[in-house]
Short mmCIF file of C-alpha atoms in Angstrom, two decimals:
data_model
loop_
_atom_site.label_atom_id
_atom_site.label_comp_id
_atom_site.label_asym_id
_atom_site.label_seq_id
_atom_site.Cartn_x
_atom_site.Cartn_y
_atom_site.Cartn_z
CA MET A 1 -76.06 133.03 25.05
CA PHE A 2 -75.16 129.47 24.18
CA CYS A 3 -72.67 128.65 21.44
CA TYR A 4 -70.76 125.46 20.71
CA GLN A 5 -69.97 125.90 17.04
CA CYS A 6 -66.17 125.96 17.45
CA GLU A 7 -63.63 123.54 18.89
CA GLN A 8 -62.55 125.84 21.70
CA THR A 9 -66.01 126.14 23.23
CA ALA A 10 -65.95 126.44 27.02
CA LYS A 11 -65.25 123.14 28.84
CA GLY A 12 -65.84 121.36 25.54
CA GLN A 13 -69.59 121.86 26.06
CA GLY A 14 -70.63 125.39 25.13
CA CYS A 15 -70.00 129.08 25.87
CA SER A 16 -72.79 130.52 28.00
CA GLN A 17 -71.41 133.81 29.34
CA ILE A 18 -69.03 135.08 26.69
CA GLY A 19 -67.48 133.26 23.77
CA VAL A 20 -63.95 131.95 24.11
CA CYS A 21 -63.49 133.71 20.76
CA GLY A 22 -64.48 137.03 22.36
CA LYS A 23 -68.07 137.12 21.05
CA ASP A 24 -70.38 138.76 23.59
CA ASP A 25 -73.89 137.72 24.57
CA ASN A 26 -75.61 140.35 22.43
CA THR A 27 -73.69 139.48 19.27
CA ALA A 28 -74.25 135.75 19.78
CA THR A 29 -77.97 136.26 20.33
CA LEU A 30 -78.29 138.50 17.27
CA GLN A 31 -76.48 135.92 15.17
CA ASP A 32 -79.00 133.29 16.29
CA LEU A 33 -81.75 135.68 15.21
CA LEU A 34 -80.02 136.35 11.88
CA VAL A 35 -79.89 132.62 11.11
CA HIS A 36 -83.60 132.30 11.93
CA ALA A 37 -84.45 135.23 9.66
CA LEU A 38 -82.33 133.83 6.81
CA LYS A 39 -84.32 130.61 6.95
CA GLY A 40 -87.40 132.71 6.20
CA VAL A 41 -85.77 134.11 3.07
CA SER A 42 -84.85 130.64 1.89
CA MET A 43 -88.35 129.27 2.43
CA PHE A 44 -89.47 131.50 -0.43
CA ALA A 45 -86.27 131.48 -2.50
CA HIS A 46 -86.16 127.67 -2.48
CA ARG A 47 -89.70 127.37 -3.84
CA ALA A 48 -89.14 130.12 -6.38
CA ALA A 49 -86.03 128.33 -7.64
CA LYS A 50 -88.01 125.11 -8.05
CA LEU A 51 -90.33 127.09 -10.33
CA GLY A 52 -87.37 128.37 -12.34
CA VAL A 53 -87.14 131.87 -10.86
CA ARG A 54 -84.27 133.32 -8.85
CA ASP A 55 -82.69 136.65 -7.99
CA ASP A 56 -78.90 137.02 -7.81
CA SER A 57 -79.05 139.70 -5.16
CA ILE A 58 -81.19 137.53 -2.85
CA ASP A 59 -78.87 134.55 -3.30
CA GLU A 60 -75.75 136.59 -2.69
CA PHE A 61 -77.14 138.34 0.37
CA VAL A 62 -78.10 135.07 2.08
CA VAL A 63 -74.62 133.64 1.53
CA GLU A 64 -72.85 136.77 2.75
CA ALA A 65 -75.07 137.12 5.82
CA LEU A 66 -74.66 133.45 6.73
CA PHE A 67 -70.89 133.85 6.40
CA ALA A 68 -71.06 136.70 8.92
CA THR A 69 -72.19 134.22 11.61
CA LEU A 70 -69.02 132.07 11.42
CA THR A 71 -66.58 132.01 14.30
CA ASN A 72 -64.12 134.93 14.35
CA VAL A 73 -65.86 136.98 11.66
CA ASN A 74 -68.32 139.64 12.85
CA PHE A 75 -68.17 140.76 16.49
CA ASP A 76 -70.14 143.98 16.06
CA PRO A 77 -73.74 143.73 17.36
CA VAL A 78 -74.76 146.89 15.53
CA ARG A 79 -73.63 145.48 12.17
CA VAL A 80 -75.30 142.13 12.88
CA ALA A 81 -78.53 143.94 13.81
CA ALA A 82 -78.38 145.79 10.50
CA LEU A 83 -78.07 142.45 8.72
CA VAL A 84 -81.17 141.19 10.54
CA GLU A 85 -83.14 144.20 9.36
CA GLN A 86 -81.85 143.80 5.81
CA THR A 87 -82.79 140.11 5.94
CA ALA A 88 -86.43 140.99 6.65
CA LYS A 89 -86.47 143.27 3.60
CA THR A 90 -84.80 140.59 1.50
CA ARG A 91 -87.38 138.07 2.72
CA ASP A 92 -90.16 140.35 1.49
CA ARG A 93 -88.53 140.47 -1.93
CA ALA A 94 -88.14 136.70 -1.94
CA ARG A 95 -91.83 136.35 -1.08
CA GLU A 96 -92.79 138.54 -4.03
CA LEU A 97 -90.47 136.52 -6.25
CA TYR A 98 -92.18 133.31 -5.16
CA LEU A 99 -95.70 134.71 -5.50
CA GLY A 100 -94.90 135.99 -8.98
CA ALA A 101 -93.53 132.57 -9.98
CA VAL A 102 -96.63 130.84 -8.62
CA ALA A 103 -98.95 133.22 -10.44
CA ALA A 104 -97.05 132.74 -13.70
CA LYS A 105 -97.58 128.98 -13.43
CA GLY A 106 -101.25 129.33 -12.47
CA LEU A 107 -100.66 127.64 -9.11
CA GLN A 108 -101.85 128.32 -5.58
CA PRO A 109 -99.18 129.62 -3.17
CA GLU A 110 -98.35 127.62 -0.08
CA ASP A 111 -99.29 128.92 3.36
CA PHE A 112 -96.21 129.66 5.46
CA ASN A 113 -95.51 130.16 9.13
CA GLY A 114 -92.46 130.42 11.36
CA ALA A 115 -89.42 132.16 9.97
CA SER A 116 -91.30 133.27 6.86
CA LYS A 117 -93.33 135.70 8.97
CA PHE A 118 -90.48 137.09 11.08
CA LYS A 119 -90.87 140.80 11.86
CA PRO A 120 -87.83 142.50 13.41
CA GLU A 121 -88.25 144.75 16.41
CA PRO A 122 -87.44 148.40 15.71
CA ASN A 123 -84.46 148.73 18.08
CA LEU A 124 -81.39 146.82 19.23
CA ASP A 125 -82.79 145.79 22.61
CA GLY A 126 -85.93 144.45 20.96
CA LEU A 127 -83.91 142.44 18.46
CA ILE A 128 -81.83 140.95 21.26
CA SER A 129 -85.00 139.92 23.09
CA GLN A 130 -86.28 138.30 19.91
CA GLY A 131 -83.00 136.46 19.43
CA LYS A 132 -83.29 134.74 22.79
CA LEU A 133 -86.27 132.80 21.39
CA TYR A 134 -83.98 130.95 18.95
CA SER A 135 -81.23 129.66 21.22
CA ILE A 136 -79.81 126.14 21.00
CA PRO A 137 -81.00 125.12 24.51
CA LEU A 138 -84.57 125.99 23.52
CA ALA A 139 -84.21 124.01 20.30
CA ILE A 140 -82.96 121.00 22.27
CA GLU A 141 -85.87 121.34 24.68
CA LYS A 142 -88.32 121.52 21.76
CA ASN A 143 -86.89 118.95 19.35
CA GLY A 144 -84.78 116.69 21.53
CA SER A 145 -81.01 116.41 21.69
CA GLU A 146 -80.49 114.15 18.65
CA VAL A 147 -82.54 116.27 16.24
CA ALA A 148 -81.30 119.64 17.50
CA ASN A 149 -77.63 118.64 17.44
CA LEU A 150 -77.89 117.19 13.95
CA GLN A 151 -79.62 120.36 12.80
CA GLU A 152 -76.67 122.33 14.17
CA LEU A 153 -74.19 120.04 12.39
CA ILE A 154 -76.03 120.71 9.12
CA LEU A 155 -76.13 124.44 9.84
CA TYR A 156 -72.43 124.64 10.70
CA GLY A 157 -71.48 122.75 7.57
CA LEU A 158 -73.68 125.13 5.58
CA LYS A 159 -71.95 128.12 7.18
CA GLY A 160 -68.66 126.73 5.91
CA VAL A 161 -70.18 126.32 2.46
CA ALA A 162 -71.35 129.94 2.58
CA ALA A 163 -67.83 131.12 3.37
CA TYR A 164 -66.37 129.31 0.38
CA ALA A 165 -69.23 130.39 -1.88
CA GLU A 166 -68.64 134.01 -0.90
CA HIS A 167 -64.90 133.70 -1.54
CA ALA A 168 -65.71 132.25 -4.97
CA ARG A 169 -68.14 135.06 -5.77
CA GLN A 170 -65.49 137.64 -4.94
CA VAL A 171 -63.36 136.30 -7.79
CA GLY A 172 -66.22 135.77 -10.23
CA GLY A 173 -67.16 132.20 -9.37
CA THR A 174 -70.91 131.60 -9.06
CA ASP A 175 -73.23 128.65 -9.59
CA ALA A 176 -77.02 128.96 -9.57
CA GLY A 177 -77.32 125.34 -8.45
CA VAL A 178 -75.17 126.04 -5.40
CA TYR A 179 -77.41 128.90 -4.29
CA ALA A 180 -80.54 126.84 -4.90
CA THR A 181 -79.20 124.02 -2.72
CA ILE A 182 -78.24 126.44 0.06
CA HIS A 183 -81.84 127.69 0.09
CA GLU A 184 -83.12 124.11 0.04
CA ILE A 185 -81.05 123.15 3.08
CA LEU A 186 -81.99 126.26 5.06
CA ASP A 187 -85.62 125.54 4.23
CA PHE A 188 -85.18 121.93 5.41
CA LEU A 189 -83.97 123.25 8.76
CA THR A 190 -87.44 124.77 9.29
CA HIS A 191 -89.23 121.40 8.87
CA PRO A 192 -90.92 120.09 12.00
CA ALA A 193 -89.98 116.64 13.34
CA PRO A 194 -87.39 115.54 10.75
CA SER A 195 -86.28 111.92 11.04
CA LEU A 196 -82.74 110.87 11.92
CA ASP A 197 -82.29 109.44 8.43
CA GLU A 198 -83.44 112.72 6.84
CA LEU A 199 -81.02 114.70 8.99
CA LEU A 200 -78.07 112.45 8.23
CA GLY A 201 -79.00 112.57 4.54
CA TYR A 202 -78.95 116.35 4.56
CA ALA A 203 -75.66 116.42 6.45
CA LEU A 204 -74.11 114.43 3.59
CA LYS A 205 -75.90 116.70 1.11
CA VAL A 206 -74.02 119.61 2.69
CA GLY A 207 -70.81 117.67 2.07
CA GLU A 208 -71.76 117.11 -1.56
CA LEU A 209 -72.61 120.79 -1.95
CA ASN A 210 -69.33 121.85 -0.38
CA MET A 211 -67.40 119.70 -2.85
CA ARG A 212 -69.07 121.59 -5.69
CA VAL A 213 -68.42 124.97 -4.05
CA MET A 214 -64.74 124.18 -3.51
CA GLN A 215 -64.54 123.17 -7.17
CA VAL A 216 -66.09 126.49 -8.22
CA LEU A 217 -63.70 128.37 -5.94
CA ASP A 218 -60.67 126.45 -7.22
CA LYS A 219 -61.58 127.29 -10.82
CA ALA A 220 -62.26 130.94 -9.97
CA HIS A 221 -58.89 131.24 -8.23
CA THR A 222 -56.92 129.55 -11.01
CA ASP A 223 -58.78 131.34 -13.81
CA THR A 224 -58.06 134.66 -12.11
CA PHE A 225 -54.57 134.18 -10.68
CA GLY A 226 -53.17 131.16 -12.58
CA ASN A 227 -52.38 127.65 -11.35
CA PRO A 228 -50.22 127.64 -8.21
CA THR A 229 -46.64 126.51 -8.69
CA PRO A 230 -44.10 125.48 -6.02
CA THR A 231 -42.67 128.73 -4.71
CA PRO A 232 -40.16 129.57 -1.95
CA VAL A 233 -41.62 132.19 0.39
CA ARG A 234 -39.43 134.52 2.40
CA LEU A 235 -40.01 134.29 6.17
CA HIS A 236 -38.22 137.41 7.33
CA ALA A 237 -38.50 141.13 6.78
CA THR A 238 -37.48 143.30 3.88
CA ALA A 239 -36.53 146.81 4.94
CA GLY A 240 -39.25 149.40 4.39
CA LYS A 241 -42.87 150.30 5.07
CA ALA A 242 -45.18 147.35 5.47
CA ILE A 243 -48.75 146.04 5.29
CA LEU A 244 -49.78 142.63 6.64
CA VAL A 245 -52.77 140.82 5.09
CA SER A 246 -54.52 138.06 7.01
CA GLY A 247 -57.64 135.95 6.41
CA HIS A 248 -58.45 134.12 3.16
CA ASP A 249 -59.59 136.61 0.52
CA LEU A 250 -57.23 136.60 -2.46
CA ALA A 251 -59.30 139.25 -4.25
CA ASP A 252 -58.59 141.72 -1.44
CA LEU A 253 -54.89 140.88 -1.58
CA ALA A 254 -54.81 141.39 -5.35
CA ALA A 255 -56.50 144.78 -5.06
CA LEU A 256 -54.12 145.86 -2.29
CA LEU A 257 -51.07 144.79 -4.30
CA GLU A 258 -52.30 146.82 -7.26
CA GLN A 259 -52.97 149.90 -5.12
CA THR A 260 -49.57 149.73 -3.38
CA LYS A 261 -47.33 148.87 -6.34
CA ASP A 262 -45.84 152.38 -6.63
CA THR A 263 -45.80 153.33 -2.95
CA GLY A 264 -42.65 151.57 -1.77
CA ILE A 265 -44.73 149.55 0.70
CA GLN A 266 -43.91 145.86 1.13
CA VAL A 267 -46.93 143.54 1.48
CA TYR A 268 -46.74 140.44 3.67
CA THR A 269 -49.12 137.53 4.06
CA HIS A 270 -50.24 136.05 7.37
CA GLY A 271 -52.10 132.88 8.32
CA GLU A 272 -54.21 131.40 5.53
CA MET A 273 -52.88 133.95 3.03
CA LEU A 274 -49.52 132.17 2.77
CA PRO A 275 -50.61 130.09 -0.30
CA ALA A 276 -51.14 133.33 -2.25
CA HIS A 277 -47.42 133.27 -3.04
CA GLY A 278 -47.92 130.25 -5.30
CA TYR A 279 -50.27 132.00 -7.74
CA PRO A 280 -48.44 133.44 -10.78
CA LYS A 281 -50.44 136.67 -11.02
CA LEU A 282 -50.05 137.49 -7.33
CA LYS A 283 -46.36 136.64 -7.08
CA SER A 284 -45.70 138.79 -10.17
CA TYR A 285 -45.93 141.78 -7.82
CA ALA A 286 -42.36 142.31 -6.65
CA HIS A 287 -43.52 143.91 -3.41
CA LEU A 288 -45.33 140.75 -2.26
CA ALA A 289 -42.41 140.43 0.10
CA GLY A 290 -43.01 137.27 2.10
CA ASN A 291 -44.97 135.69 4.94
CA TYR A 292 -44.94 137.09 8.46
CA GLY A 293 -45.92 135.12 11.54
CA GLY A 294 -48.06 132.02 11.76
CA ALA A 295 -51.64 130.99 12.45
CA TRP A 296 -54.53 133.21 13.49
CA GLN A 297 -54.39 132.48 17.23
CA ASP A 298 -50.95 134.12 17.56
CA GLN A 299 -52.03 137.43 16.07
CA ALA A 300 -52.16 139.41 19.32
CA VAL A 301 -48.41 139.01 19.78
CA GLU A 302 -47.48 139.05 16.09
CA PHE A 303 -49.62 142.06 15.17
CA ALA A 304 -48.31 144.05 18.13
CA ALA A 305 -44.77 143.50 16.88
CA PHE A 306 -45.52 144.22 13.22
CA PRO A 307 -44.33 147.76 12.36
CA GLY A 308 -46.99 148.59 9.79
CA ALA A 309 -50.70 148.44 8.93
CA ILE A 310 -52.80 145.26 9.11
CA LEU A 311 -55.75 144.21 6.91
CA MET A 312 -58.14 141.47 8.09
CA THR A 313 -60.04 139.80 5.25
CA SER A 314 -62.71 137.10 5.70
CA ASN A 315 -62.48 135.48 9.13
CA CYS A 316 -59.90 134.82 11.89
CA ILE A 317 -59.91 138.17 13.71
CA GLN A 318 -59.33 138.29 17.48
CA GLN A 319 -59.91 141.18 19.86
CA PRO A 320 -57.30 143.76 18.84
CA LYS A 321 -54.89 145.11 21.42
CA ASN A 322 -54.72 148.84 22.00
CA SER A 323 -51.14 148.83 20.75
CA TYR A 324 -52.28 148.23 17.18
CA GLY A 325 -55.98 149.16 17.28
CA ASN A 326 -55.36 152.31 15.23
CA ARG A 327 -53.60 150.44 12.41
CA ILE A 328 -55.73 147.34 11.91
CA PHE A 329 -58.55 147.42 9.36
CA THR A 330 -61.37 145.06 8.43
CA SER A 331 -62.89 144.31 5.04
CA GLY A 332 -65.66 142.16 3.58
CA VAL A 333 -67.82 140.50 6.24
CA VAL A 334 -65.28 141.02 9.03
CA ALA A 335 -66.17 143.52 11.75
CA TRP A 336 -65.02 144.51 15.22
CA PRO A 337 -66.56 147.45 17.13
CA GLY A 338 -64.41 150.56 16.80
CA LEU A 339 -62.23 149.34 13.93
CA THR A 340 -62.20 151.09 10.56
CA HIS A 341 -63.93 149.05 7.85
CA VAL A 342 -62.59 149.44 4.32
CA SER A 343 -63.44 148.24 0.83
CA ARG A 344 -61.04 146.85 -1.76
CA LYS A 345 -62.22 149.66 -4.03
CA ASP A 346 -60.21 152.03 -1.89
CA PHE A 347 -57.52 150.81 0.50
CA SER A 348 -56.10 154.32 0.95
CA PRO A 349 -56.76 154.33 4.76
CA VAL A 350 -54.63 151.17 5.07
CA ILE A 351 -51.91 152.65 2.87
CA LYS A 352 -51.92 155.92 4.84
CA ALA A 353 -51.58 154.03 8.12
CA ALA A 354 -48.69 151.97 6.75
CA LEU A 355 -46.82 155.09 5.62
CA ALA A 356 -47.24 156.57 9.09
CA GLU A 357 -45.63 153.57 10.79
CA PRO A 358 -41.85 152.99 10.93
CA GLY A 359 -41.80 149.78 8.89
CA PHE A 360 -38.91 147.34 9.09
CA ALA A 361 -35.54 148.99 9.67
CA GLU A 362 -33.44 146.31 7.99
CA ASN A 363 -33.55 143.10 6.02
CA GLY A 364 -33.85 139.84 7.86
CA SER A 365 -32.35 136.50 6.88
CA ASP A 366 -33.16 134.83 3.55
CA GLU A 367 -34.85 131.74 5.10
CA THR A 368 -37.78 130.44 3.02
CA ILE A 369 -40.46 127.75 3.02
CA LEU A 370 -42.26 126.19 0.06
CA THR A 371 -45.90 126.59 -0.86
CA GLY A 372 -47.89 126.14 -4.09
CA PHE A 373 -48.40 122.37 -4.29
CA GLY A 374 -51.98 122.46 -5.60
CA HIS A 375 -53.38 119.59 -7.59
CA HIS A 376 -52.10 120.99 -10.91
CA ALA A 377 -48.55 121.13 -9.58
CA VAL A 378 -48.61 117.71 -7.92
CA LEU A 379 -50.35 115.94 -10.79
CA SER A 380 -47.85 117.40 -13.25
CA VAL A 381 -45.24 115.15 -11.61
CA ALA A 382 -47.66 112.30 -10.90
CA ASP A 383 -45.54 109.83 -12.87
CA GLN A 384 -42.57 110.62 -10.66
CA VAL A 385 -44.67 110.19 -7.50
CA ILE A 386 -46.25 106.94 -8.71
CA GLY A 387 -42.84 105.62 -9.72
CA ALA A 388 -41.47 106.36 -6.27
CA VAL A 389 -44.36 104.48 -4.68
CA LYS A 390 -43.93 101.46 -6.95
CA ALA A 391 -40.19 101.45 -6.31
CA GLY A 392 -40.80 101.40 -2.57
CA LYS A 393 -39.23 104.82 -2.03
CA ILE A 394 -42.51 106.29 -0.80
CA ARG A 395 -44.24 104.01 1.69
CA HIS A 396 -47.20 106.12 2.83
CA PHE A 397 -48.90 109.51 2.43
CA PHE A 398 -50.19 111.50 5.39
CA LEU A 399 -52.62 114.40 5.12
CA ILE A 400 -51.95 116.38 8.31
CA GLY A 401 -53.70 119.73 8.39
CA GLY A 402 -56.82 121.72 9.06
CA CYS A 403 -57.69 124.60 11.35
CA ASP A 404 -55.27 125.60 14.09
CA GLY A 405 -56.30 126.91 17.49
CA ALA A 406 -55.06 127.82 20.95
CA ARG A 407 -56.42 124.87 22.96
CA SER A 408 -53.79 122.64 24.52
CA GLY A 409 -53.18 119.35 22.78
CA ARG A 410 -52.51 120.73 19.33
CA ASP A 411 -48.80 119.99 19.72
CA TYR A 412 -49.96 116.47 18.79
CA TYR A 413 -49.82 117.51 15.14
CA THR A 414 -46.24 118.76 15.43
CA GLN A 415 -45.17 115.58 17.18
CA LEU A 416 -46.95 113.42 14.61
CA ALA A 417 -45.38 115.23 11.65
CA GLU A 418 -41.92 114.99 13.24
CA SER A 419 -42.43 111.25 13.85
CA VAL A 420 -43.53 110.38 10.31
CA PRO A 421 -40.81 108.11 8.83
CA ASP A 422 -38.44 109.47 6.21
CA ASP A 423 -39.97 107.28 3.50
CA CYS A 424 -43.38 108.96 3.86
CA VAL A 425 -44.78 112.16 2.32
CA ILE A 426 -46.90 114.70 4.23
CA LEU A 427 -49.59 116.71 2.47
CA THR A 428 -50.76 119.70 4.47
CA LEU A 429 -53.23 122.56 4.13
CA ALA A 430 -54.94 125.34 6.09
CA CYS A 431 -53.40 127.11 9.07
CA GLY A 432 -52.79 123.84 10.94
CA LYS A 433 -49.60 123.55 8.89
CA TYR A 434 -47.97 126.30 10.95
CA ARG A 435 -47.46 123.69 13.65
CA PHE A 436 -44.69 122.13 11.57
CA ASN A 437 -44.24 123.78 8.15
CA LYS A 438 -40.93 125.43 9.07
CA LEU A 439 -39.30 122.16 10.09
CA PRO A 440 -36.74 120.52 7.76
CA PHE A 441 -38.37 117.43 6.21
CA GLY A 442 -36.06 116.96 3.25
CA ASN A 443 -37.14 115.14 0.09
CA ILE A 444 -37.51 111.71 -1.48
CA GLY A 445 -35.80 111.52 -4.85
CA GLY A 446 -36.41 115.23 -5.42
CA ILE A 447 -40.01 115.14 -4.17
CA PRO A 448 -40.37 117.35 -1.07
CA ARG A 449 -41.59 115.32 1.91
CA LEU A 450 -43.83 118.22 2.97
CA LEU A 451 -46.25 119.47 0.30
CA ASP A 452 -48.25 122.59 1.18
CA VAL A 453 -51.47 122.16 -0.81
CA GLY A 454 -52.88 125.58 0.18
CA GLN A 455 -55.73 127.11 2.15
CA CYS A 456 -58.45 125.12 3.93
CA ASN A 457 -60.64 125.34 0.82
CA ASP A 458 -57.83 123.65 -1.09
CA ALA A 459 -59.00 120.40 0.45
CA TYR A 460 -60.42 120.14 -3.07
CA SER A 461 -56.85 119.89 -4.37
CA ALA A 462 -55.98 117.22 -1.82
CA ILE A 463 -59.06 115.24 -2.87
CA GLN A 464 -58.10 115.54 -6.55
CA ILE A 465 -54.61 114.29 -5.77
CA ALA A 466 -56.04 111.33 -3.85
CA VAL A 467 -58.50 110.49 -6.63
CA ALA A 468 -55.73 110.64 -9.26
CA LEU A 469 -53.50 108.36 -7.21
CA ALA A 470 -56.37 105.92 -6.74
CA GLY A 471 -56.92 105.91 -10.49
CA ALA A 472 -53.23 105.29 -11.15
CA PHE A 473 -53.19 102.32 -8.80
CA ASN A 474 -56.60 101.06 -9.93
CA CYS A 475 -58.06 101.12 -6.43
CA GLY A 476 -60.38 103.20 -4.26
CA VAL A 477 -59.19 106.16 -2.16
CA ASN A 478 -59.73 104.08 0.98
CA ASP A 479 -57.30 101.47 -0.39
CA LEU A 480 -54.46 103.93 -0.91
CA PRO A 481 -51.50 104.14 1.47
CA LEU A 482 -53.00 107.45 2.62
CA SER A 483 -54.08 108.51 6.11
CA MET A 484 -55.94 111.70 7.02
CA VAL A 485 -55.25 113.22 10.41
CA LEU A 486 -57.19 116.48 10.66
CA SER A 487 -57.44 119.32 13.15
CA TRP A 488 -60.66 121.28 13.29
CA TYR A 489 -61.66 124.61 14.77
CA GLU A 490 -64.66 126.17 13.06
CA GLN A 491 -67.46 125.66 10.56
CA LYS A 492 -65.42 125.40 7.35
CA ALA A 493 -63.77 122.34 8.88
CA CYS A 494 -67.26 120.90 9.45
CA ALA A 495 -68.07 121.42 5.77
CA ILE A 496 -64.85 119.69 4.69
CA LEU A 497 -65.43 116.75 7.03
CA LEU A 498 -68.94 116.32 5.61
CA THR A 499 -67.45 116.42 2.11
CA LEU A 500 -65.03 113.64 2.96
CA LEU A 501 -67.85 111.57 4.44
CA HIS A 502 -70.02 112.24 1.39
CA LEU A 503 -67.19 110.84 -0.74
CA GLY A 504 -67.15 107.72 1.42
CA ILE A 505 -63.66 108.30 2.80
CA LYS A 506 -63.04 106.24 5.92
CA ASN A 507 -60.56 106.01 8.80
CA ILE A 508 -60.23 109.78 9.28
CA ARG A 509 -58.74 110.87 12.59
CA ILE A 510 -59.85 114.24 13.97
CA GLY A 511 -58.88 116.32 16.96
CA PRO A 512 -57.80 117.71 19.26
CA SER A 513 -61.33 117.09 20.58
CA LEU A 514 -64.60 115.93 19.08
CA PRO A 515 -67.38 118.48 18.36
CA ALA A 516 -69.75 119.13 21.25
CA PHE A 517 -72.66 118.73 18.82
CA PHE A 518 -71.72 115.11 18.08
CA THR A 519 -74.23 113.24 20.22
CA PRO A 520 -73.37 109.65 21.20
CA THR A 521 -75.82 108.33 18.59
CA VAL A 522 -74.37 110.48 15.78
CA LEU A 523 -70.80 109.66 16.76
CA GLY A 524 -71.71 105.97 16.89
CA LEU A 525 -73.13 106.13 13.38
CA LEU A 526 -70.06 107.95 12.03
CA GLN A 527 -67.77 105.43 13.68
CA LYS A 528 -69.81 102.50 12.38
CA ASN A 529 -70.18 103.75 8.80
CA TYR A 530 -66.88 105.58 8.32
CA ASN A 531 -64.63 104.50 11.19
CA LEU A 532 -64.25 108.18 12.11
CA MET A 533 -62.06 108.29 15.19
CA PRO A 534 -60.57 110.80 17.61
CA ILE A 535 -56.81 111.21 17.75
CA THR A 536 -55.02 109.49 20.65
CA THR A 537 -51.26 109.96 20.91
CA PRO A 538 -48.82 110.43 18.04
CA GLU A 539 -47.10 107.16 18.93
CA GLN A 540 -50.30 105.11 19.09
CA ASP A 541 -51.82 106.61 15.95
CA LEU A 542 -48.63 106.29 13.91
CA ALA A 543 -48.22 102.66 14.96
CA ALA A 544 -51.85 101.89 14.02
CA ILE A 545 -51.54 103.62 10.64
CA LEU A 546 -48.29 101.92 9.61
CA LYS A 547 -48.90 98.46 11.06
#
């Protein structure tokens, strides 16, 4: 295997024996094969879409299957192999769709090779052998380092897009143009000898696409659950039986809340589910009791101590410990060998497991933190914020957030947040906020100094806030007293970074390390065009920002 798609990759270069995330060689190899096979589907679906013909089921399958290859999502080689086999069948349907569209227009079909003619081997060992033909080292050997690494950057950004598109679909948010562009980009990744300019252009196209997908997801969330409002969230236990929900999927949480509303079970959020408490429809359930624990990388300790059942939605799963292996469940695209997989249509296995566990014996303290500062909430008090800036009460805005992780050096974000002067406001989002979101930051004239914008996909909200502020001050976003200091871990962070670059946002600091797939040439171009820079120390970066 060889994998360098996440920030924690071995030695900062690539995992070659087993993934730091826990992904084994077989799963990694099958995921490489799955990506190759999906490109074959998109070769046909892209051309069919250009002729005005598409199939919802083909579009949705490609997005879901691509999502399954993200870091910390699907660790089960048998399930990945099944996706490979289903991809071949989907490709055949996409071919017929294309041929039918061509015939209807009286045109001649193109002649295809490569991924379009992929035929899966009939058994797991055969599929694994096939997968070894599509490794990153072989791509680098064939196409050269610059091309292969840029292709991976595009692919990883597209994986992030797929995750957000799938989340949107789960709450009724779809866009035919989004699916068509996903197929177009996967098809582009099959082109021989692309130029550096073409590759960089498509990387920014992924960023543009991700902006649209986050917009679709934001609308789907707010149409379904209401606009988030600032909400105090309880941090400690309420006595009684308990279920913990982690991941990102609000539709799963909503279904679980509905199915547990008369059971006496308290439901707690974990990780990226914390922002759920800001949505009116979700917080209307009295048994949405609070938030337990922190970011995904602490789950082994936190889940072992949790006295109830655990539901993993979307991504962020780690290898479960034996102590809670019988009471953790997966849903959606998440999979781990040996765990019970459930559907939101019937969460009864999760409920049964929760009732069998002791639950919390007593109430904890009433300590809370605030969430729910989406763009609707912040912009509703925009006049107050703008007035505070003009009066000199707010000197600077910091966006400090992103993916968290276990690699050393991430205490930088805690130290930076603690060092931000009292006349500055911190916007935060994603699980990176757990580094500092329980610290007392106070407020400026009634405006909290720490504003939790939401999940990682709520970067859309942060962008809308920045754009509105720029409009109010009649300047560009780059001219605002706003600095972005981001932590990254996996492919959704790649998609968001590409979105920010597509929007022309400069002077972004990222860390704790730079991606292994940033070649010197690519990094040089990003530094030259956008002044993208790695973090240094909190003291040095803060001094440079506020000079």
